[in-house]
Short mmCIF file of C-alpha atoms in Angstrom, two decimals:
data_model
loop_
_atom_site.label_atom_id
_atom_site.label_comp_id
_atom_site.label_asym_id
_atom_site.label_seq_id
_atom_site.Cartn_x
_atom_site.Cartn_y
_atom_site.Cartn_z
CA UNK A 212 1.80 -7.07 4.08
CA UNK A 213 0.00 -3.59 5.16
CA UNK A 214 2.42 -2.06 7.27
CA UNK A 215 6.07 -1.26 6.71
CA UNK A 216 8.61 -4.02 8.38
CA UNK A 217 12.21 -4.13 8.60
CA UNK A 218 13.72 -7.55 6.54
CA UNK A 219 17.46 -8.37 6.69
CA UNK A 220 19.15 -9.35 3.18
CA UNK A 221 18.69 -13.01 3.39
CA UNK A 222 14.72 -12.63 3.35
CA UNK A 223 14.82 -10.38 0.77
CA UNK A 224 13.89 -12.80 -2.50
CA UNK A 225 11.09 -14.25 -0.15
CA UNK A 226 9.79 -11.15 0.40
CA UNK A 227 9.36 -10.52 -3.42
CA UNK A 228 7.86 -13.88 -3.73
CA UNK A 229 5.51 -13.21 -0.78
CA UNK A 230 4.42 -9.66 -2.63
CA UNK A 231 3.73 -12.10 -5.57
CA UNK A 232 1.94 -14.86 -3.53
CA UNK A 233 -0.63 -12.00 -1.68
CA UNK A 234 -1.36 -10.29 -5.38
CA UNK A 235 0.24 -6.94 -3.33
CA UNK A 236 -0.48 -3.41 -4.55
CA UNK A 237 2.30 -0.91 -3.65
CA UNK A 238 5.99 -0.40 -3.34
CA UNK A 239 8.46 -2.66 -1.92
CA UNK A 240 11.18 0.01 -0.68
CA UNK A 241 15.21 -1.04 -0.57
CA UNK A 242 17.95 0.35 1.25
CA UNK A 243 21.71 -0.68 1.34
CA UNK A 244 23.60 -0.16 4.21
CA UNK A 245 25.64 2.26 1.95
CA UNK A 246 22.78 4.25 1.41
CA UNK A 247 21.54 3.07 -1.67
CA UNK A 248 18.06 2.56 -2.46
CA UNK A 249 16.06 0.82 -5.18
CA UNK A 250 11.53 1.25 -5.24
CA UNK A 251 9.70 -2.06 -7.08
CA UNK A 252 6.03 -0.74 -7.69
CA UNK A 253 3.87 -3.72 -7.29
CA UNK A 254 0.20 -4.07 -8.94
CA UNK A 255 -1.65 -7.25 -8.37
CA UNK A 256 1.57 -8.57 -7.38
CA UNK A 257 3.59 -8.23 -10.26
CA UNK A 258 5.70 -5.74 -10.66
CA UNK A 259 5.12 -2.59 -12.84
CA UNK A 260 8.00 -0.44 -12.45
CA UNK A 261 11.23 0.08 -10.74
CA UNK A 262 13.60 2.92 -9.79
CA UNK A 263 16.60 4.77 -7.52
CA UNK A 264 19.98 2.90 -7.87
CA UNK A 265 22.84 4.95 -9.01
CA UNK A 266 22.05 6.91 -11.67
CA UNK A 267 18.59 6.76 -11.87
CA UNK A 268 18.35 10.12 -14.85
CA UNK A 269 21.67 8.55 -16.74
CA UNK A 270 19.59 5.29 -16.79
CA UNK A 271 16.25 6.95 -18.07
CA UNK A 272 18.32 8.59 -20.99
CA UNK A 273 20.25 5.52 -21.79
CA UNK A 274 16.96 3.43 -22.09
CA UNK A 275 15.43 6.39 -23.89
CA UNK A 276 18.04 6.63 -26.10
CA UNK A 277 17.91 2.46 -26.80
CA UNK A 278 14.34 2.73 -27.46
CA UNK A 279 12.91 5.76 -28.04
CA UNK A 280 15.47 6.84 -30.50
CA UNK A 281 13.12 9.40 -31.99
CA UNK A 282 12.55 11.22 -28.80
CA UNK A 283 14.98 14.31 -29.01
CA UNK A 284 16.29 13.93 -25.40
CA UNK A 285 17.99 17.48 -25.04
CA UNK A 286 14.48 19.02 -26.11
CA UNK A 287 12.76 17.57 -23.21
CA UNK A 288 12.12 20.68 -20.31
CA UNK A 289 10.98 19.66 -16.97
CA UNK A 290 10.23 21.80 -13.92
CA UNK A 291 11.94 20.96 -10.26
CA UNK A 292 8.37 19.73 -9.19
CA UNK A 293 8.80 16.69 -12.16
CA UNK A 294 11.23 15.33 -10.59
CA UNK A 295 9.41 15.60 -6.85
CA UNK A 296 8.12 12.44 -6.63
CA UNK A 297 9.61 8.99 -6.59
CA UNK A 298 8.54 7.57 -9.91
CA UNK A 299 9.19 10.91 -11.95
CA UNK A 300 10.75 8.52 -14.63
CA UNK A 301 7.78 6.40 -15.28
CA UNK A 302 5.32 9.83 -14.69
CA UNK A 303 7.22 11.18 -18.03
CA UNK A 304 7.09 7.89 -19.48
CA UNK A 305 3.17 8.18 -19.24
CA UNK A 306 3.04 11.82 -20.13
CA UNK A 307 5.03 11.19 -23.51
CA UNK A 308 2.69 8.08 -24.21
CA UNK A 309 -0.33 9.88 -23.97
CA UNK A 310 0.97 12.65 -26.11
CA UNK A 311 1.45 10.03 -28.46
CA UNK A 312 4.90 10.85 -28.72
CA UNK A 313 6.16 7.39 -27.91
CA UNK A 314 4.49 4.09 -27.88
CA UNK A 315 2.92 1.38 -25.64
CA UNK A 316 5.70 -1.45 -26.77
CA UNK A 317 8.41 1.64 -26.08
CA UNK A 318 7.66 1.60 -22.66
CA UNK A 319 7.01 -2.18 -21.86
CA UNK A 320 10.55 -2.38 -23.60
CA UNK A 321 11.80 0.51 -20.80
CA UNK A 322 9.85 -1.10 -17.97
CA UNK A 323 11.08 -4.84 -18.52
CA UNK A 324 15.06 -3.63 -19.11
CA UNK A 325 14.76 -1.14 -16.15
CA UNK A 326 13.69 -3.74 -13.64
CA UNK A 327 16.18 -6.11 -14.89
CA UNK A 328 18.80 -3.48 -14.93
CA UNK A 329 17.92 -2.59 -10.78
CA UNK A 330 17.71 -6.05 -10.09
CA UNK A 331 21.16 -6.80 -11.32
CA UNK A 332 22.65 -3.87 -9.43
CA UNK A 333 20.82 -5.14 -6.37
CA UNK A 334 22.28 -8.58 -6.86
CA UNK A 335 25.90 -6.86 -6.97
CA UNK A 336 24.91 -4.64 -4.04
CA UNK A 337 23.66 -8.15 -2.12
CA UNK A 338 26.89 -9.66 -3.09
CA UNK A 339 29.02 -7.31 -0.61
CA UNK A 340 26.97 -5.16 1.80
CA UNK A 341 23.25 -6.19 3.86
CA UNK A 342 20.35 -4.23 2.98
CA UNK A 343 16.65 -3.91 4.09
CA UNK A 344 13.15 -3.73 2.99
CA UNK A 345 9.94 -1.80 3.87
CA UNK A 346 6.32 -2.28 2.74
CA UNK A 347 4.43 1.16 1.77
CA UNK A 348 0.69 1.27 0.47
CA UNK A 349 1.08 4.96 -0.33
CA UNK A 350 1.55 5.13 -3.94
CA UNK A 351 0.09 2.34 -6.61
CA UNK A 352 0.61 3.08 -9.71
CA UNK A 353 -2.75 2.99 -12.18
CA UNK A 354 -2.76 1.92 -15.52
CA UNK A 355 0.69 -0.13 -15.83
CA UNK A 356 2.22 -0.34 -19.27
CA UNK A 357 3.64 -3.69 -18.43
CA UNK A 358 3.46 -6.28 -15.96
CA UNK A 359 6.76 -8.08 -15.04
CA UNK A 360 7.16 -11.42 -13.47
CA UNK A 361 9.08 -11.15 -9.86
CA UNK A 362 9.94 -14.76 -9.82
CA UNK A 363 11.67 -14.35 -14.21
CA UNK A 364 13.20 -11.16 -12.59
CA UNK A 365 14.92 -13.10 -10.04
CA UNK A 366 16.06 -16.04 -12.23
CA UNK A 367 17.34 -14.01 -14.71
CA UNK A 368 19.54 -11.63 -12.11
CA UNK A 369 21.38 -14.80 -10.61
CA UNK A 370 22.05 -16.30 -13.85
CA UNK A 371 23.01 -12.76 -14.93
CA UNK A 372 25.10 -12.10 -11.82
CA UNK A 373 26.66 -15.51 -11.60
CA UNK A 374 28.34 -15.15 -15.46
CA UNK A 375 29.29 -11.77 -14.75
CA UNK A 376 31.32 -13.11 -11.16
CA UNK A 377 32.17 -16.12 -13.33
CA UNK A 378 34.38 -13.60 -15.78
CA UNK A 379 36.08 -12.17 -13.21
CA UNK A 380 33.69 -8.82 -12.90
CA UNK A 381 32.66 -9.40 -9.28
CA UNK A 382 34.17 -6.29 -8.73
CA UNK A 383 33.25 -3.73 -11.47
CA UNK A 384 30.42 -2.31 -11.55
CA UNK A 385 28.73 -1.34 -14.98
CA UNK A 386 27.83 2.05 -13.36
CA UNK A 387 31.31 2.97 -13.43
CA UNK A 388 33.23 4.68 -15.58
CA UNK A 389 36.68 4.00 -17.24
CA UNK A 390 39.64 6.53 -18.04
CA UNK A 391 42.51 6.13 -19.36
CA UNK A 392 45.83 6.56 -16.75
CA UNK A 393 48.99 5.35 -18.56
CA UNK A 394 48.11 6.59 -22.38
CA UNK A 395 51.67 5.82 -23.16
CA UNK A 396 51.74 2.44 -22.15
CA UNK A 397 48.24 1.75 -23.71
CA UNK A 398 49.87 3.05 -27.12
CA UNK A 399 52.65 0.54 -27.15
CA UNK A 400 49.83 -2.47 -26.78
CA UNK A 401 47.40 -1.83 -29.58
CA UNK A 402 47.08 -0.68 -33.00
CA UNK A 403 46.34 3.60 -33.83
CA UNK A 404 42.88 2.59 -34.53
CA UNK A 405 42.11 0.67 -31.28
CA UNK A 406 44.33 3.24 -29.83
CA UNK A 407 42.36 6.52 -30.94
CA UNK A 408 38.70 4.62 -29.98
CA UNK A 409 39.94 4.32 -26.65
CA UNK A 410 41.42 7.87 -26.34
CA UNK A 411 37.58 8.73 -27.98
CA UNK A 412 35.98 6.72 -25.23
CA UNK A 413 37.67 5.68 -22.50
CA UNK A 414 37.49 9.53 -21.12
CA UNK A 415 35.56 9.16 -17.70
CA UNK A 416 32.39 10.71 -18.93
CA UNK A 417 30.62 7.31 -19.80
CA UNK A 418 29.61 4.31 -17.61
CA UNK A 419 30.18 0.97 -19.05
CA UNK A 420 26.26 0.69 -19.91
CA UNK A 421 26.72 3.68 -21.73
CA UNK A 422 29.96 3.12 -23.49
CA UNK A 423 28.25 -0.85 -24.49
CA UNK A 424 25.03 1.28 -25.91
CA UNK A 425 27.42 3.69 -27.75
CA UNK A 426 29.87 0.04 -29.21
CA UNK A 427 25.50 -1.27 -29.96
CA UNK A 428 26.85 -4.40 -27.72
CA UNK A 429 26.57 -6.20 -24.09
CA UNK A 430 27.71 -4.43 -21.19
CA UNK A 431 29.50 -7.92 -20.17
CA UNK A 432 31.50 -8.35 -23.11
CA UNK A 433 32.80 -4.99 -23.15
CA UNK A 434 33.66 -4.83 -19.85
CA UNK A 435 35.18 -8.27 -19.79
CA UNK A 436 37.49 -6.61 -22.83
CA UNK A 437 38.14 -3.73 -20.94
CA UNK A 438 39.58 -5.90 -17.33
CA UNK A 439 42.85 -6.38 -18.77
CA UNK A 440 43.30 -2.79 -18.92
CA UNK A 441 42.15 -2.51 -15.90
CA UNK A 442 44.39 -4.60 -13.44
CA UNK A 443 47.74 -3.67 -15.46
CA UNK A 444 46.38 -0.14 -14.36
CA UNK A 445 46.20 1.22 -17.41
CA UNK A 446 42.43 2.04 -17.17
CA UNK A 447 41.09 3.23 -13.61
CA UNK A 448 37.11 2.50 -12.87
CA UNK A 449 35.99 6.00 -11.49
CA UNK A 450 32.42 6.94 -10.42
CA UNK A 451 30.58 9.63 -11.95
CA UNK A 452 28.05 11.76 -11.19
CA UNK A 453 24.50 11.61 -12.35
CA UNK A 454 22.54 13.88 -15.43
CA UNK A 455 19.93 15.05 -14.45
CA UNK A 456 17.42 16.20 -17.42
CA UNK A 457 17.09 19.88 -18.09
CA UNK A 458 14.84 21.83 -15.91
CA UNK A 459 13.02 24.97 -17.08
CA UNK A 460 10.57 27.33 -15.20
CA UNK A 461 8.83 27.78 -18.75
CA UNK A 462 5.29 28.65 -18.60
CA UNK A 463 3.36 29.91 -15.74
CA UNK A 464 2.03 27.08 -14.01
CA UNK A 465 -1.57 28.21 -13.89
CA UNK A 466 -1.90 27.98 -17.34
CA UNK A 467 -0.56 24.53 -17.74
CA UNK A 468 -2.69 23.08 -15.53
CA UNK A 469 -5.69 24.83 -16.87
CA UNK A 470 -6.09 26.74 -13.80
CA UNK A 471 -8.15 29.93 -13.18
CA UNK A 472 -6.42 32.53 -11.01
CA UNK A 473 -7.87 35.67 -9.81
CA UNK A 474 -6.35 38.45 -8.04
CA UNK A 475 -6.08 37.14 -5.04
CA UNK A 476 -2.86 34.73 -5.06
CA UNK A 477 -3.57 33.06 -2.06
CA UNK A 478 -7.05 32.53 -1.72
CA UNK A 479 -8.58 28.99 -1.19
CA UNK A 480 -7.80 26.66 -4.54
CA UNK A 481 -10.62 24.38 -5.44
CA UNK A 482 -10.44 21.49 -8.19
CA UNK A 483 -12.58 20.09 -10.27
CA UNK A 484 -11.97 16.32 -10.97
CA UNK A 485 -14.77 15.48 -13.80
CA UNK A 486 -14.74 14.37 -17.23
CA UNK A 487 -17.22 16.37 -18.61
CA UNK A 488 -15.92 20.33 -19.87
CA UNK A 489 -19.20 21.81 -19.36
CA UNK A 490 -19.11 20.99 -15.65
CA UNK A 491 -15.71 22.19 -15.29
CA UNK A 492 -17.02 25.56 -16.78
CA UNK A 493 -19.80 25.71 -14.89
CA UNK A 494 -17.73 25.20 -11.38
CA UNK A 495 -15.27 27.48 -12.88
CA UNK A 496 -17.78 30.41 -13.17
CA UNK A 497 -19.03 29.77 -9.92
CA UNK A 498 -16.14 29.53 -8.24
CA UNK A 499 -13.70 32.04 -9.99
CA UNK A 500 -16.59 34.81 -9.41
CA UNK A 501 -16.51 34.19 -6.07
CA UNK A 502 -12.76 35.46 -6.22
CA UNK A 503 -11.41 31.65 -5.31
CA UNK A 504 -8.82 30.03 -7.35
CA UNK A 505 -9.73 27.13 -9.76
CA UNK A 506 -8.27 23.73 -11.10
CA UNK A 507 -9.85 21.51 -13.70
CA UNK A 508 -8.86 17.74 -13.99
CA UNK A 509 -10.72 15.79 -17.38
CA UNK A 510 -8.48 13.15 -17.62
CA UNK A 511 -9.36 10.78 -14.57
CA UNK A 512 -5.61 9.03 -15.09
CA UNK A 513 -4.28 12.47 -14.29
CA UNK A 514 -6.47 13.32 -11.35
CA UNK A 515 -4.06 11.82 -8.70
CA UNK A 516 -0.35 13.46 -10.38
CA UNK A 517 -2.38 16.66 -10.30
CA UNK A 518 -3.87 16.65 -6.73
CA UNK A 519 -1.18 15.98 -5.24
CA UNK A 520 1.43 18.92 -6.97
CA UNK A 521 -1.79 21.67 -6.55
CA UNK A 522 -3.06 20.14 -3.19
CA UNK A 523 -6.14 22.04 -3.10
CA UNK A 524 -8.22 22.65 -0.25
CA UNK A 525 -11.54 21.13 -1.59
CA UNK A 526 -12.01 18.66 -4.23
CA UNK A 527 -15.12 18.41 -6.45
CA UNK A 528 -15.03 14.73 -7.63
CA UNK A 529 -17.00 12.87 -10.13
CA UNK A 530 -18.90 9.65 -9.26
CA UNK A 531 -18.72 8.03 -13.08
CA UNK A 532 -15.43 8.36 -14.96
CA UNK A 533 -13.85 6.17 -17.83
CA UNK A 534 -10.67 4.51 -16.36
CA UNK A 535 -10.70 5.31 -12.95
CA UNK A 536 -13.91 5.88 -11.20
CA UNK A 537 -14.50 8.32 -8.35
CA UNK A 538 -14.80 6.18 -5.54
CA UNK A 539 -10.72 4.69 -6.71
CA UNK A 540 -9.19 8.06 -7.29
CA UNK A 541 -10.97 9.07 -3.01
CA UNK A 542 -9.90 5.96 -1.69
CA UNK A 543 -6.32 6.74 -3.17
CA UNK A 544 -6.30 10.24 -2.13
CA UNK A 545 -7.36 9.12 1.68
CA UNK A 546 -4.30 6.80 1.56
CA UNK A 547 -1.83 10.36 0.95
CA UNK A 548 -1.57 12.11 4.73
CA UNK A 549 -1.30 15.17 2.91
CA UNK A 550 -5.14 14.72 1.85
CA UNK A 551 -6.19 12.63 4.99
CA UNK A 552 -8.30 16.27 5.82
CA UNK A 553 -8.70 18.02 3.00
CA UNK A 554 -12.98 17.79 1.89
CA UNK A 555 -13.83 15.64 -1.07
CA UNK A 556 -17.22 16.45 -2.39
CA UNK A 557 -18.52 13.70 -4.42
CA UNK A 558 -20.76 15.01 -7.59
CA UNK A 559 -22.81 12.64 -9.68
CA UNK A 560 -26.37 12.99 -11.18
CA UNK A 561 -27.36 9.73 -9.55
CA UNK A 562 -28.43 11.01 -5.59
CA UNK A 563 -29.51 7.16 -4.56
CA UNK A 564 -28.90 6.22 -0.88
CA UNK A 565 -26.16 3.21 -2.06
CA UNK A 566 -23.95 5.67 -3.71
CA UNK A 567 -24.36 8.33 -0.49
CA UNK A 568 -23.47 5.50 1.77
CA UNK A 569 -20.27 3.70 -0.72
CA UNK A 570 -18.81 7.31 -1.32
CA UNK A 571 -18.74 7.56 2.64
CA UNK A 572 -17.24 4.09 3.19
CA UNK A 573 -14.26 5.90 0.74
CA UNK A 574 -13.51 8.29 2.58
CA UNK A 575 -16.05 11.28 0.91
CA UNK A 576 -16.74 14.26 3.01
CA UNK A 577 -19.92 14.91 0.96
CA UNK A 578 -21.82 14.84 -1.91
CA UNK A 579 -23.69 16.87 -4.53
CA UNK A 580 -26.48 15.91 -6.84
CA UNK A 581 -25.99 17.41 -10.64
CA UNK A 582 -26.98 19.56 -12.42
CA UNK A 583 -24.88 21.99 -10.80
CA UNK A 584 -26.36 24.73 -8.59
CA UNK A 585 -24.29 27.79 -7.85
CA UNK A 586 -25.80 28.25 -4.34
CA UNK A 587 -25.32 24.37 -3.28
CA UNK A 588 -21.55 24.28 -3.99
CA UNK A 589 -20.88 28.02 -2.69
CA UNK A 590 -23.22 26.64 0.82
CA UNK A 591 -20.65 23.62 0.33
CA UNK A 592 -18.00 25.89 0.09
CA UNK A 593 -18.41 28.05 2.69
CA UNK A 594 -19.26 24.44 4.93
CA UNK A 595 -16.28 22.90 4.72
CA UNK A 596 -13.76 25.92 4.21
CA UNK A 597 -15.47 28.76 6.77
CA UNK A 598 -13.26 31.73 5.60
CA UNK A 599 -13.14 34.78 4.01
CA UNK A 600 -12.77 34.65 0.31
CA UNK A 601 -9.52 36.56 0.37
CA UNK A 602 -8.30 35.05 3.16
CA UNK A 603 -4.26 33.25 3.04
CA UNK A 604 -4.86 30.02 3.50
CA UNK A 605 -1.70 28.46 0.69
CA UNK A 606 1.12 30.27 2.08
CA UNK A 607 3.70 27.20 0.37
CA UNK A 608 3.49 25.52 -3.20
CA UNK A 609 3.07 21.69 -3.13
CA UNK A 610 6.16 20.19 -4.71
CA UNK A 611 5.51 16.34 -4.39
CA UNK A 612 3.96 15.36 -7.78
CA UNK A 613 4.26 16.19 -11.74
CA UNK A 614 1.14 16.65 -14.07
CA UNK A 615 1.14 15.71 -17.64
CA UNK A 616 1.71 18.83 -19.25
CA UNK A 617 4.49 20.30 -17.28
CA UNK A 618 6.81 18.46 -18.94
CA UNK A 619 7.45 20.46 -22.19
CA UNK A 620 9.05 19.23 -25.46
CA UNK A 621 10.67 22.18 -27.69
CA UNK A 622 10.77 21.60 -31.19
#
């Protein structure tokens, strides 16, 4: 269950029930042999969220749309670095939740219909081509909104996929997207009214699952209304592209993250990972003065989305944090190769021999005692980074995660 391992198609619902049966934290990783590919995040062996598939941004609207209704979708302004890691959609989902713009049953909603959703299209995908699986530890996701049943999941895809063969869909796909071909002969066939609805809809700009969320019905029963048309030719299944959101370069992105930035653009960037503001200020003075570049983490749930986009080159962590503790967010940092070198400093205001020798089993390059003495973390500093204060050490901008507050809602 550790390392990554090739299965063929016909192991594939035993390996979700074996990621059940060993309580397995990480991502079970899916590829078609046409290239597609779906990601189940697993934590304590259920799993927590799901994504990839077709139209993985048309998806996250449509759900949004279903039930977040209040959420003003074409207000929502991302940068290019939101969308840099795998589970962008449930990163925004978290970032909206804690800016209480949406709430917890919102999500579980989003989480439960999304996995069935992949797991249907996986089923169809199954049904006609072989695909296999990899096991990857590197990313498990903290604080789940919801916790879905693999073995429910599965039940309710065959029954789900066997009525929708049953009706004669076996074919279409709901990510597909009808237009109309022979207007004429569709106008001789049904009333103006049904007529001009079709004309309205039928236009090869929505999917099925959109058109069924626009009709407020079942993508099966509209579809299965819709095959008629279809084999007499009249309507032609076409695929579309994606929609991706909106992506804005908006603020400067020092001043979302809360980041101090002196002259010098490419000197060494140090973070701060600690719940407490007047430690963060009193690291900041330090290090700022010292004509180094600064990043300040309070939020211990946004420590690891944070990290990983700045990728500094030391990392002040706290020892005691509500939610997530220090030794969890170091032993999840260790498990990135980007961070596999970079010096975690371990601060806490307890300096007993158990915590010394627990934050080295995790993977902690060192550790300070609080209060906070300028000369012990410039001496710590210099240790572990043994250059010039204006020296280049970031010549290229870490693109591979999203903080909270990049994402920006206009109003």
């Amino acid at each position: 269950m550790m390392n990554s391992e090739l299965m063929e198609s016909h192991n594939l619902l035993n390996e979700f029930k074996t990621c059940t049966q060993f309580q397995y934290n990480g991502k079970l990783n899916i590829k078609s042999s046409k290239d597609r590919e779906w990601t189940f995040y697993y934590r304590l062996g259920r799993i927590v969220w799901a994504t990839g598939g077709t139209h993985p941004f048309r998806r996250w609207r449509r759900q949004m749309t279903q039930y977040c209704p209040q959420i003003e979708l074409d207000k929502i302004r991302c940068r290019a670095e939101d969308f840099a890691i795998d589970y962008w959609d449930y990163n925004l989902l978290d970032i909206l939740y804690k800016r209480q713009k949406i709430q917890r049953e919102q999500i579980q909603a989003i989480v439960e219909n999304t996995i069935a959703e992949l797991f249907f299209d996986l089923a169809q995908e199954l049904d006609f081509t072989s695909v296999t699986c990899s096991l990857s530890q590197e990313v498990v996701l903290d604080m789940p909104m919801s916790f879905t049943s693999a073995d429910m999941s599965i039940k309710q895809m065959q029954d789900s996929w066997a009525i929708w063969s049953q009706v004669g869909l076996a074919n279409v796909s709901p990510n597909s997207s009808p237009i109309l071909r022979r207007t004429e002969q569709l106008q001789q066939m049904v009333s103006p009214s049904v007529y001009k609805n079709f004309v309205n809809l039928i236009n090869g700009k929505y999917t099925l699952r959109e058109l069924a969320l626009k009709m407020k019905q079942d993508v099966m029963p509209v579809s299965r209304s819709l095959l008629p048309y279809i084999l007499k030719g009249i309507i032609e299944l076409v695929e579309v592209p994606d929609l991706p959101l909106q992506v804005s370069d908006g603020e400067n992105s020092a001043s979302r993250q809360g980041r101090s930035q002196p002259n010098q653009r490419n000197a060494p960037l140090i973070a701060c990972v600690d719940d407490s503001p007047l430690v963060c200020k009193m690291l900041e003075d330090i290090i700022v003065a010292n004509g180094l570049r600064f990043v300040k983490v309070q939020d211990a749930v946004q420590a690891l989305p944070v990290l990983i986009q700045e990728k500094p080159d030391l990392i002040f962590l706290d020892l005691i944090m509500p939610v997530a503790s220090g030794y969890e967010i170091c032993t999840q940092l260790r498990r990135i190769p980007a961070f596999a070198n970079t010096p975690v400093i371990i601060l806490t205001g307890n300096d007993g021999l158990l915590d010394r020798v627990r934050a080295k089993v995790v993977g902690s390059t060192d550790f300070i005692s609080k209060p906070i003495v300028a000369d012990r973390v410039l001496g710590t500093i210099r240790k572990y980074l043994p250059i010039q204060a204006n020296s280049t050490v970031r010549n290229t901008p870490n693109l591979e995660a999203s903080s909270q507050n990049n994402v920006r809602i206009s109003h």
